Amino acid sequence: MDYKHLLPSTPSRLAGPNFNSTSLKLNAIHGNLSLQTILLIGACLQTLLFLLPIPKLYSVGPAIGLLLFRIIDTVLITYNFIPNPYLKDAILKKSTAQPHDREGNFTGPGKEKVAIMLLGAKSNHPLGVFEPEFGKVGKFLRKMTEELNGDPTQDSGFLGQSAVTRKDNNGATEQVMISYWRSIDDVHRYAYSPAHLAAWRWWNDNMKKLNHIGIMHEVYEADAGMWEGVYVNFQPTLLGNTTYLKKDGELVGGEVQEEWVRPLLDANRGHLRTSMGRRGLVDKKEDVKAIYGQDAGSFETV
């Protein structure tokens, strides 16, 4: 069967989370402040405007004007007068991520095993992410990300990563990096790389004064056919945001051009429409009929 890639290949590897991006820094500031603190900052700024020797209308104008802008913008987006910015880069159909082999080729649904590592860090400190020692943790994470993304051969087994942020019950911000690898052995091998060893030694040498910093990791490995995923109206994320170096590409000008393949495939048709199919297995006839009714006849079943 012909499987359709939904995203074009790229001449260079996707960098993953950019720790130096303005948006990431603004999100860190926003996540570090409680709603109460944000409201108090706004109240103080509004009070300062009232104290200035200017007409009162000018004092309340910025807040009212910004609120009106937000309301009008929301209405225009809701009724499709202007594009929805939240849909930027979203794939408006059903898709699935299918890891490729070590040559960068897709050989069939569920053919590859996948390892997943969750790496988390949090600052249990009033200063949050602005606490100086926690800033060092961020620098180590950045160096490790740069080291992994800089591997020109992908022999490390690292496939890509995404980041999620949440607040715990005490209000502390926790960031978790979700990375994908070819095997759990690749994850353990990377633990002895220069960037991770430097972070490891720093932690061991300073552990007694780092009680306010939390770190964690979990690692799992799923055998071939024992994982699957689907995305509907989603931007590329998680396993769908990994990339694969194609090592047997065509010769151009006497050399093979570097090509990084994206793993998202069309899941609106064929085997990839169902969970069993995405695992490389065959569906039971009654299961497919229960979901797709009259369309069930187009599926391979047992």
PDB file of C-alpha atoms in Angstrom, residues 18 79 99 113 119 152 176 189 192 206 212 224 244-245 285 293-294:
ATOM      1  CA  ASN A  18      14.701  26.421  21.414  1.00  0.00           C
ATOM      2  CA  TYR A  79     -16.565  34.148  12.955  1.00  0.00           C
ATOM      3  CA  PRO A  99       9.167   5.886  13.113  1.00  0.00           C
ATOM      4  CA  LYS A 113      10.543  -0.294  18.554  1.00  0.00           C
ATOM      5  CA  LEU A 119      13.201  14.225  31.958  1.00  0.00           C
ATOM      6  CA  PRO A 152      25.172  14.452  12.089  1.00  0.00           C
ATOM      7  CA  VAL A 176       9.265  17.937  31.392  1.00  0.00           C
ATOM      8  CA  ARG A 189      24.671   5.080  26.453  1.00  0.00           C
ATOM      9  CA  TYR A 192      27.972   8.929  29.627  1.00  0.00           C
ATOM     10  CA  ASN A 206      26.487  20.301  44.944  1.00  0.00           C
ATOM     11  CA  HIS A 212      14.994  23.206  46.488  1.00  0.00           C
ATOM     12  CA  ALA A 224       7.610  -3.128  17.613  1.00  0.00           C
ATOM     13  CA  TYR A 244      14.950  10.578  10.639  1.00  0.00           C
ATOM     14  CA  LEU A 245      18.141  10.934   8.627  1.00  0.00           C
ATOM     15  CA  LYS A 285     -14.346  -7.620  11.614  1.00  0.00           C
ATOM     16  CA  GLY A 293     -20.530   0.729   9.985  1.00  0.00           C
ATOM     17  CA  GLN A 294     -21.100   0.476   6.227  1.00  0.00           C
TER      18      GLN A 294
END
